């Protein structure tokens, strides 16, 4: 790279992020998020795992065709069919990249039953094959932080000699600490011939809550590519969060004089869109993008912020795209004001979509005295639910609850046919879910039922998250409404719609946990 202090941002939200159980995104959602990442200035977008399924292949291919500036990357195991399939998906990009990997630690060498020499031979063969297809090849040593140093140096040298221009050193299980992360990069730069001719990357998981710290430590030691995801989404406890590393580099430029090409004002819009698409709400106290990140309740803090905002805030809301001069929204607001507000919140809507959302907005405004940003975000999240394309749609719900018992009268539209039922249960939510089960029998088990108040007050919207599991398939549903019970039913039905899509997904036999298991 021409600028030795420039840090390349490699976003894997659409690959590693989507591997979070239940976070599967639709084709349209992937296209929209990829476009937002491209416009944000992300250097490399890892668009998916092409051999995992026909759906993944189609999404990576389409993203490759439409990207304007970002490098488009696909993931491939150290197998020739994987690499060929990856190349078929990314080859239409203006700037394609093949990313191939293999587990190098003793634990991971045992899985394919390869000894050190056999694995070294596999790396030489597959990296060479990838380089013959594409001039931009990245190689990853999965579980590098638990690999013997001598062997890690050996296989990194092989990958460099075979043409890899980026070498990724993942902390696959989130086990390492910042000092170890830095020492490992320094060791490789000092010991491996040709290390000064390639870019070293870091990919850290957050199992011990140190992903961001480990990534920044690796950069200080000489790594120049950070692999991350929006909201830190990813396997198990997640990944390094893009928003955290980018803002850390911006805020602490005094001790970390590194630069990126990221437009930070687009961070909040992307965070909200990914949360909506994945069904994973952002926790309130999440760094940078959490609801509480710029809120102060302590009297001492409030007094200090009123006198000088810098006393308790190291960055400004505007830095990440939050609008500080909020437009007051209410039942008298028009379409133009709504469109402007949604744009401030990171949502670009077409005329037809705006028309639908405006009707929902007016309905909400009639129920609430004041409409907050969080209400509009919840409205946008809910607007994608219960569409005409869904197999199941909520048509009508009436719930009776009290000391004499709880019951639900529910009307669902199932593939265009209205079906109604009366059900009783141990509580209103239980009655409603039993009603759904009676209309649409299924074996999915409820793993999670979670209710969050979007804003304060008795008229607050509730956002409900539901997670279902069926034969290893995990899906999420999310919905918002001032009526918590109705939001619960919408979320439950939304999860079932996702489950129906997963059942029908082509190439589902290839889209297994085995493939996820071998991805760093």
Coordinates of C-alpha atoms in Angstrom, one line a residue:
X1 CA 0.0 0.0 0.0
X2 CA 1.2 3.5 -0.8
X3 CA 0.3 4.8 2.7
X4 CA 1.9 2.6 5.3
X5 CA -0.4 4.0 8.0
X6 CA -3.7 3.2 6.1
X7 CA -5.8 0.5 7.6
X8 CA -7.9 -1.5 5.2
X9 CA -11.4 -2.4 6.4
X10 CA -12.6 -5.8 5.4
X11 CA -16.3 -6.3 6.3
X12 CA -17.7 -9.8 6.7
X13 CA -21.2 -9.0 7.9
X14 CA -22.7 -10.8 4.9
X15 CA -20.6 -13.9 5.5
X16 CA -19.4 -14.3 9.1
X17 CA -22.2 -12.1 10.4
X18 CA -24.9 -14.1 8.7
X19 CA -23.5 -17.3 10.3
X20 CA -25.0 -16.1 13.6
X21 CA -27.7 -18.6 14.4
X22 CA -31.0 -17.2 13.1
X23 CA -29.3 -14.2 11.3
X24 CA -30.0 -15.4 7.8
X25 CA -30.7 -12.5 5.5
X26 CA -32.8 -12.4 2.3
X27 CA -31.3 -11.8 -1.1
X28 CA -32.8 -8.3 -1.2
X29 CA -31.4 -7.5 2.3
X30 CA -27.9 -8.6 1.2
X31 CA -28.1 -6.4 -1.9
X32 CA -29.1 -3.4 0.1
X33 CA -26.5 -3.9 2.8
X34 CA -23.7 -4.5 0.3
X35 CA -24.6 -1.2 -1.5
X36 CA -24.5 0.7 1.8
X37 CA -21.1 -0.9 2.7
X38 CA -19.8 0.1 -0.8
X39 CA -21.1 3.7 -0.4
X40 CA -19.6 3.8 3.1
X41 CA -16.1 3.3 1.8
X42 CA -15.5 -0.3 3.0
X43 CA -12.3 -1.5 1.2
X44 CA -13.3 -5.2 0.9
X45 CA -16.8 -6.8 1.3
X46 CA -16.8 -10.5 2.0
X47 CA -20.1 -11.1 0.3
X48 CA -20.6 -14.7 1.3
X49 CA -19.6 -18.4 1.1
X50 CA -20.5 -19.3 -2.5
X51 CA -20.3 -23.1 -2.2
X52 CA -22.5 -23.1 0.9
X53 CA -25.8 -22.9 -1.1
X54 CA -27.3 -21.7 -4.4
X55 CA -28.7 -18.7 -2.5
X56 CA -25.2 -17.7 -1.3
X57 CA -23.7 -18.1 -4.7
X58 CA -26.5 -15.9 -6.3
X59 CA -26.0 -13.2 -3.7
X60 CA -22.2 -13.1 -4.1
X61 CA -22.5 -13.0 -7.9
X62 CA -25.0 -10.2 -7.9
X63 CA -23.1 -8.1 -5.3
X64 CA -20.0 -8.6 -7.5
X65 CA -21.7 -7.3 -10.6
X66 CA -23.1 -4.2 -8.8
X67 CA -20.2 -3.0 -6.6
X68 CA -18.7 0.3 -7.6
X69 CA -15.6 0.7 -5.6
X70 CA -15.2 -2.1 -3.0
X71 CA -13.2 -5.3 -3.6
X72 CA -15.7 -8.2 -3.6
X73 CA -14.5 -11.3 -1.9
X74 CA -15.9 -14.8 -1.5
X75 CA -14.8 -17.4 1.0
X76 CA -13.6 -20.9 0.1
X77 CA -12.2 -23.8 2.0
X78 CA -8.9 -25.3 1.0
X79 CA -10.5 -27.4 -1.7
X80 CA -10.4 -27.0 -5.4
X81 CA -14.3 -27.2 -5.9
X82 CA -14.7 -24.5 -3.3
X83 CA -12.2 -22.2 -4.9
X84 CA -13.6 -22.7 -8.4
X85 CA -17.1 -22.0 -7.2
X86 CA -15.9 -18.9 -5.4
X87 CA -14.2 -17.6 -8.5
X88 CA -17.4 -18.2 -10.6
X89 CA -19.2 -15.9 -8.1
X90 CA -16.7 -13.1 -7.8
X91 CA -15.2 -12.9 -11.2
X92 CA -17.6 -10.3 -12.5
X93 CA -16.6 -7.8 -9.9
X94 CA -14.4 -4.8 -10.9
X95 CA -12.0 -5.9 -8.2
X96 CA -12.5 -9.6 -7.2
X97 CA -10.8 -11.5 -4.4
X98 CA -10.6 -15.2 -3.5
X99 CA -10.3 -15.9 0.2
X100 CA -9.2 -19.4 1.0
X101 CA -8.5 -20.9 4.5
X102 CA -7.6 -24.0 6.4
X103 CA -7.3 -24.7 10.2
X104 CA -3.6 -24.9 11.1
X105 CA -3.7 -25.6 14.9
X106 CA -3.3 -29.2 16.2
X107 CA -7.0 -29.4 16.9
X108 CA -8.0 -28.4 13.4
X109 CA -5.3 -30.5 11.7
X110 CA -7.0 -33.5 13.3
X111 CA -10.4 -32.8 11.7
X112 CA -9.3 -33.6 8.1
X113 CA -6.6 -36.0 9.6
X114 CA -3.7 -34.2 7.9
X115 CA -0.2 -34.2 9.3
X116 CA 2.0 -31.1 9.1
X117 CA 3.5 -32.0 5.7
X118 CA 0.2 -33.0 4.2
X119 CA -1.4 -29.8 5.3
X120 CA 1.5 -27.8 3.9
X121 CA 1.1 -29.6 0.6
X122 CA -2.7 -28.8 0.6
X123 CA -2.0 -25.1 1.2
X124 CA 0.6 -25.0 -1.6
X125 CA -1.9 -26.7 -4.0
X126 CA -4.9 -24.6 -3.2
X127 CA -3.3 -21.2 -2.9
X128 CA -1.5 -21.7 -6.2
X129 CA -4.8 -22.7 -7.8
X130 CA -6.6 -19.6 -6.5
X131 CA -3.7 -17.4 -7.7
X132 CA -4.0 -18.9 -11.2
X133 CA -7.6 -17.8 -11.3
X134 CA -7.4 -14.4 -9.6
X135 CA -4.6 -11.9 -9.0
X136 CA -6.0 -11.0 -5.5
X137 CA -5.8 -13.9 -3.1
X138 CA -6.2 -13.9 0.6
X139 CA -5.1 -16.9 2.7
X140 CA -6.2 -17.5 6.3
X141 CA -4.7 -19.8 8.9
X142 CA -7.8 -20.6 10.9
X143 CA -7.1 -20.9 14.7
X144 CA -3.7 -19.2 14.1
X145 CA -3.5 -18.0 17.7
X146 CA -3.4 -21.7 18.8
X147 CA -1.0 -22.9 16.1
X148 CA 2.6 -23.7 16.9
X149 CA 4.7 -20.7 16.0
X150 CA 7.3 -22.6 13.9
X151 CA 4.5 -24.3 11.9
X152 CA 2.6 -21.0 11.5
X153 CA 5.7 -19.4 10.1
X154 CA 6.2 -22.3 7.7
X155 CA 2.7 -22.3 6.2
X156 CA 2.5 -18.5 6.0
X157 CA 5.8 -18.5 4.0
X158 CA 4.3 -21.2 1.7
X159 CA 1.1 -19.1 1.1
X160 CA 3.2 -16.0 0.3
X161 CA 5.4 -17.9 -2.2
X162 CA 2.3 -19.3 -3.9
X163 CA 0.9 -15.9 -4.5
X164 CA -1.3 -14.8 -1.6
X165 CA -1.1 -11.0 -1.2
X166 CA -3.0 -10.9 2.1
X167 CA -2.3 -13.2 5.0
X168 CA -5.0 -13.3 7.7
X169 CA -4.1 -14.4 11.2
X170 CA -7.5 -15.1 12.9
X171 CA -8.2 -15.5 16.6
X172 CA -11.0 -18.0 15.7
X173 CA -12.1 -18.8 19.2
X174 CA -11.5 -15.4 20.8
X175 CA -8.9 -16.8 23.2
X176 CA -6.0 -14.5 22.7
X177 CA -5.2 -11.2 24.6
X178 CA -4.0 -7.9 23.1
X179 CA -0.3 -8.4 24.0
X180 CA -0.4 -11.9 22.4
X181 CA -2.1 -10.6 19.3
X182 CA 0.6 -7.9 18.8
X183 CA 3.4 -10.3 19.5
X184 CA 2.1 -12.8 17.0
X185 CA 2.1 -10.2 14.2
X186 CA 5.5 -8.9 15.1
X187 CA 6.9 -12.5 15.1
X188 CA 5.6 -13.2 11.7
X189 CA 6.9 -10.0 10.2
X190 CA 10.3 -10.7 11.7
X191 CA 10.6 -14.4 10.9
X192 CA 8.8 -15.1 7.6
X193 CA 10.7 -14.4 4.4
X194 CA 8.6 -12.1 2.1
X195 CA 6.4 -10.9 5.0
X196 CA 7.2 -7.3 4.1
X197 CA 5.6 -7.8 0.6
X198 CA 2.1 -8.7 1.8
X199 CA -0.6 -7.3 3.9
X200 CA -1.2 -8.9 7.3
X201 CA -4.8 -9.0 8.5
X202 CA -6.5 -9.7 11.8
X203 CA -9.8 -11.4 12.4
X204 CA -10.8 -11.5 16.0
X205 CA -13.8 -13.1 17.7
X206 CA -15.3 -11.7 20.9
X207 CA -15.7 -14.7 23.2
X208 CA -13.8 -13.0 26.0
X209 CA -14.9 -9.5 25.0
X210 CA -11.4 -8.5 23.6
X211 CA -12.0 -8.6 19.9
X212 CA -11.6 -4.8 19.3
X213 CA -8.6 -4.6 21.6
X214 CA -6.9 -7.5 19.9
X215 CA -7.5 -6.1 16.4
X216 CA -6.1 -2.7 17.4
X217 CA -3.1 -4.3 19.1
X218 CA -2.4 -6.2 15.9
X219 CA -2.5 -3.0 13.9
X220 CA -0.1 -1.3 16.2
X221 CA 2.2 -4.3 15.6
X222 CA 2.1 -4.0 11.8
X223 CA -1.2 -5.6 10.6
X224 CA -2.9 -3.4 8.1
X225 CA -6.2 -5.1 7.5
X226 CA -9.0 -5.4 10.1
X227 CA -11.7 -8.0 9.5
X228 CA -14.9 -6.9 11.2
X229 CA -18.7 -6.8 11.0
X230 CA -21.5 -4.2 11.6
X231 CA -22.7 -4.4 15.2
X232 CA -20.0 -7.1 15.9
X233 CA -22.4 -9.7 14.4
X234 CA -20.9 -13.1 14.0
X235 CA -20.4 -16.7 15.3
X236 CA -20.9 -17.2 19.0
X237 CA -20.2 -13.9 20.8
X238 CA -19.5 -12.2 17.5
X239 CA -16.6 -10.4 15.9
X240 CA -14.7 -7.2 16.0
X241 CA -17.3 -4.4 15.4
X242 CA -16.5 -2.2 12.5
X243 CA -18.0 0.9 14.3
X244 CA -15.7 0.3 17.3
X245 CA -12.4 0.0 15.5
X246 CA -13.1 2.8 13.1
X247 CA -14.2 5.3 15.8
X248 CA -11.3 4.2 18.1
X249 CA -8.9 5.0 15.3
X250 CA -10.6 8.4 14.8
X251 CA -10.9 9.4 18.4
X252 CA -7.4 8.1 19.5
X253 CA -5.5 9.3 16.5
X254 CA -3.0 10.8 18.9
X255 CA -1.7 7.3 19.9
X256 CA -2.8 5.3 16.9
X257 CA -1.9 7.5 13.8
X258 CA -3.8 5.3 11.3
X259 CA -6.4 6.2 8.8
X260 CA -9.3 4.5 7.0
X261 CA -11.5 5.5 4.1
X262 CA -14.7 5.0 6.0
X263 CA -17.5 7.6 6.0
X264 CA -18.3 7.4 9.7
X265 CA -21.6 9.4 9.2
X266 CA -23.1 6.3 7.6
X267 CA -22.4 4.0 10.6
X268 CA -25.7 4.4 12.5
X269 CA -27.8 3.9 9.3
X270 CA -25.9 0.6 8.6
X271 CA -26.1 -0.5 12.2
X272 CA -29.9 -0.1 12.2
X273 CA -30.3 -1.8 8.8
X274 CA -28.2 -4.8 9.8
X275 CA -30.1 -5.1 13.1
X276 CA -33.3 -5.1 11.1
X277 CA -32.2 -7.6 8.5
X278 CA -30.6 -10.0 10.9
X279 CA -33.2 -9.8 13.6
X280 CA -30.5 -9.1 16.2
X281 CA -31.4 -6.0 18.2
X282 CA -28.5 -3.8 19.3
X283 CA -28.1 -3.9 23.0
X284 CA -28.7 -0.6 24.7
X285 CA -25.2 -0.2 26.1
X286 CA -23.4 -1.3 22.9
X287 CA -20.4 0.8 22.2
X288 CA -20.9 3.6 19.6
X289 CA -24.3 2.5 18.3
X290 CA -26.2 1.5 21.4
X291 CA -29.3 3.5 22.4
X292 CA -27.5 4.6 25.6
X293 CA -24.2 5.6 24.0
X294 CA -25.1 9.3 24.1
X295 CA -27.5 9.4 27.0
X296 CA -26.8 10.7 30.5
X297 CA -29.0 10.0 33.5
X298 CA -26.7 10.8 36.4
X299 CA -27.2 14.4 37.7
X300 CA -23.5 15.0 37.8
X301 CA -23.1 13.8 34.2
X302 CA -26.1 15.8 33.0
X303 CA -24.8 19.0 34.6
X304 CA -21.4 18.5 33.1
X305 CA -22.7 17.8 29.6
X306 CA -25.0 20.9 29.7
X307 CA -22.0 23.1 30.6
X308 CA -19.5 21.5 28.2
X309 CA -20.5 18.4 26.2
X310 CA -16.8 17.2 26.1
X311 CA -16.8 16.6 29.8
X312 CA -18.5 13.2 29.3
X313 CA -18.6 12.6 25.5
X314 CA -15.5 11.7 23.5
X315 CA -17.4 11.9 20.2
X316 CA -20.5 13.6 18.9
X317 CA -23.7 11.9 17.7
X318 CA -23.2 13.6 14.3
X319 CA -19.9 11.7 13.9
X320 CA -21.8 8.5 13.3
X321 CA -24.8 9.9 11.5
X322 CA -27.2 10.7 14.3
X323 CA -29.1 13.9 13.7
X324 CA -28.7 16.3 16.6
X325 CA -31.2 18.9 15.3
X326 CA -34.1 16.5 15.3
X327 CA -37.3 17.4 13.4
X328 CA -40.3 17.1 15.7
X329 CA -42.5 14.4 14.3
X330 CA -46.2 14.0 15.1
X331 CA -49.6 13.5 13.6
X332 CA -49.5 16.8 11.7
X333 CA -46.2 15.9 9.9
X334 CA -46.3 15.4 6.2
X335 CA -44.7 12.9 3.7
X336 CA -41.8 15.3 3.0
X337 CA -40.9 15.6 6.7
X338 CA -41.2 11.8 7.1
X339 CA -38.9 11.1 4.1
X340 CA -36.3 13.7 5.4
X341 CA -36.4 12.2 8.9
X342 CA -36.0 8.6 7.5
X343 CA -33.1 9.7 5.4
X344 CA -31.4 11.2 8.5
X345 CA -31.9 7.8 10.2
X346 CA -30.2 6.0 7.3
X347 CA -33.3 4.9 5.3
X348 CA -33.8 5.7 1.6
X349 CA -37.3 4.9 0.6
X350 CA -39.1 4.9 -2.7
X351 CA -42.5 6.5 -3.3
X352 CA -44.5 3.3 -3.0
X353 CA -42.7 2.3 0.2
X354 CA -43.1 5.8 1.6
X355 CA -46.8 5.7 1.0
X356 CA -47.1 2.5 3.0
X357 CA -44.9 3.7 5.8
X358 CA -46.8 7.0 6.0
X359 CA -50.0 5.2 6.6
X360 CA -48.4 3.3 9.4
X361 CA -46.8 6.5 10.7
X362 CA -50.2 8.3 10.9
X363 CA -51.7 5.3 12.7
X364 CA -48.9 5.4 15.2
X365 CA -49.1 9.2 15.6
X366 CA -52.8 8.9 16.5
X367 CA -51.9 6.6 19.3
X368 CA -48.8 8.4 20.6
X369 CA -48.4 12.1 21.6
X370 CA -44.7 12.2 20.5
X371 CA -42.9 10.2 17.9
X372 CA -39.2 9.5 18.6
X373 CA -36.4 8.4 16.3
X374 CA -36.6 5.0 18.0
X375 CA -40.3 4.8 17.0
X376 CA -39.5 5.4 13.4
X377 CA -36.7 2.8 13.4
X378 CA -39.2 0.3 14.9
X379 CA -41.7 1.3 12.3
X380 CA -39.2 0.6 9.5
X381 CA -38.3 -2.7 11.0
X382 CA -41.9 -3.7 11.2
X383 CA -42.7 -2.4 7.7
X384 CA -40.8 -5.3 6.2
X385 CA -43.0 -7.8 8.0
X386 CA -46.4 -9.1 7.0
X387 CA -46.0 -8.4 3.3
X388 CA -48.1 -9.9 0.5
X389 CA -45.2 -12.1 -0.4
X390 CA -45.2 -13.9 3.0
X391 CA -46.9 -17.3 3.3
X392 CA -48.5 -16.3 6.6
X393 CA -50.0 -12.9 7.3
X394 CA -51.8 -11.6 10.4
X395 CA -55.2 -10.4 9.5
X396 CA -57.0 -10.0 12.8
X397 CA -56.3 -10.6 16.5
X398 CA -58.6 -10.3 19.5
X399 CA -57.3 -11.2 22.9
X400 CA -59.2 -11.6 26.2
X401 CA -57.3 -11.8 29.4
X402 CA -58.0 -11.5 33.1
X403 CA -58.6 -13.6 36.3
X404 CA -61.2 -15.7 34.5
X405 CA -58.7 -17.0 31.9
X406 CA -57.0 -16.0 28.7
X407 CA -58.0 -16.6 25.1
X408 CA -57.2 -15.5 21.6
X409 CA -59.3 -15.2 18.4
X410 CA -56.9 -15.1 15.5
X411 CA -57.3 -14.8 11.7
X412 CA -54.3 -15.7 9.6
X413 CA -54.0 -15.5 5.8
X414 CA -52.2 -18.7 4.8
X415 CA -51.1 -18.5 1.1
X416 CA -54.0 -16.3 0.3
X417 CA -56.7 -18.2 2.3
X418 CA -58.1 -16.8 5.5
X419 CA -58.2 -19.2 8.5
X420 CA -59.5 -18.4 11.9
X421 CA -59.3 -20.1 15.3
X422 CA -60.1 -19.7 19.0
X423 CA -57.5 -20.8 21.5
X424 CA -57.0 -20.7 25.2
X425 CA -53.7 -20.6 27.0
X426 CA -51.7 -19.9 30.2
X427 CA -51.5 -16.1 29.5
X428 CA -52.4 -14.0 26.5
X429 CA -49.1 -14.7 24.6
X430 CA -49.4 -18.4 25.2
X431 CA -53.0 -18.3 23.9
X432 CA -51.9 -16.4 20.8
X433 CA -49.0 -18.7 20.0
X434 CA -51.2 -21.8 20.4
X435 CA -53.7 -20.2 18.0
X436 CA -50.9 -19.8 15.4
X437 CA -49.8 -23.4 16.0
X438 CA -53.3 -24.7 15.4
X439 CA -53.7 -22.8 12.1
X440 CA -50.2 -23.6 11.0
X441 CA -49.0 -26.8 12.7
X442 CA -45.2 -27.1 13.0
X443 CA -42.5 -28.7 15.1
X444 CA -40.4 -25.6 15.7
X445 CA -39.4 -25.0 19.3
X446 CA -39.5 -21.5 20.8
X447 CA -35.9 -20.7 21.9
X448 CA -36.3 -17.0 22.7
X449 CA -39.1 -14.6 23.4
X450 CA -37.9 -11.1 24.2
X451 CA -39.8 -7.8 24.6
X452 CA -38.1 -4.3 24.6
X453 CA -39.8 -1.0 25.1
X454 CA -38.7 1.2 22.2
X455 CA -39.4 4.4 24.1
X456 CA -40.6 5.4 27.5
X457 CA -44.2 5.8 28.7
X458 CA -47.3 3.7 28.7
X459 CA -47.9 4.5 25.0
X460 CA -44.4 3.2 24.1
X461 CA -44.0 0.8 21.1
X462 CA -42.8 -2.7 22.0
X463 CA -40.3 -4.5 19.9
X464 CA -40.6 -8.2 20.2
X465 CA -38.0 -10.7 19.2
X466 CA -38.8 -14.4 18.7
X467 CA -36.3 -17.2 17.9
X468 CA -37.4 -20.6 16.7
X469 CA -35.5 -23.8 16.0
X470 CA -36.5 -26.7 13.8
X471 CA -34.1 -29.6 12.9
X472 CA -31.1 -27.4 13.3
X473 CA -32.6 -24.5 11.4
X474 CA -32.6 -21.4 13.6
X475 CA -34.7 -18.4 12.5
X476 CA -35.6 -15.0 14.1
X477 CA -38.7 -12.8 13.8
X478 CA -39.1 -9.3 15.0
X479 CA -42.0 -6.9 15.1
X480 CA -43.0 -3.6 16.7
X481 CA -46.4 -2.2 17.8
X482 CA -47.9 -0.2 20.7
X483 CA -49.8 -3.4 21.4
X484 CA -47.3 -5.8 22.8
X485 CA -49.4 -8.9 22.2
X486 CA -50.0 -8.0 18.5
X487 CA -46.2 -7.4 18.2
X488 CA -45.6 -10.8 19.7
X489 CA -47.9 -12.5 17.2
X490 CA -46.3 -10.6 14.3
X491 CA -42.8 -11.6 15.4
X492 CA -43.8 -15.2 15.8
X493 CA -45.4 -15.3 12.4
X494 CA -42.4 -13.5 10.9
X495 CA -40.1 -16.2 12.3
X496 CA -42.4 -18.9 10.8
X497 CA -42.2 -17.1 7.4
X498 CA -38.4 -17.2 7.6
X499 CA -38.6 -20.9 8.5
X500 CA -40.7 -21.6 5.5
X501 CA -38.1 -19.8 3.3
X502 CA -35.3 -21.8 4.9
X503 CA -37.2 -25.1 4.3
X504 CA -37.6 -24.2 0.6
X505 CA -34.0 -22.9 0.2
X506 CA -32.3 -24.6 -2.7
X507 CA -29.0 -26.3 -2.0
X508 CA -30.0 -26.6 1.7
X509 CA -28.0 -29.8 2.1
X510 CA -24.8 -27.8 1.5
X511 CA -25.9 -25.0 3.8
X512 CA -25.0 -27.0 7.0
X513 CA -23.3 -26.4 10.2
X514 CA -20.3 -28.4 9.0
X515 CA -19.5 -25.6 6.5
X516 CA -20.0 -22.9 9.2
X517 CA -17.7 -25.0 11.5
X518 CA -14.8 -24.6 9.1
X519 CA -15.1 -20.9 8.7
X520 CA -12.8 -18.8 10.8

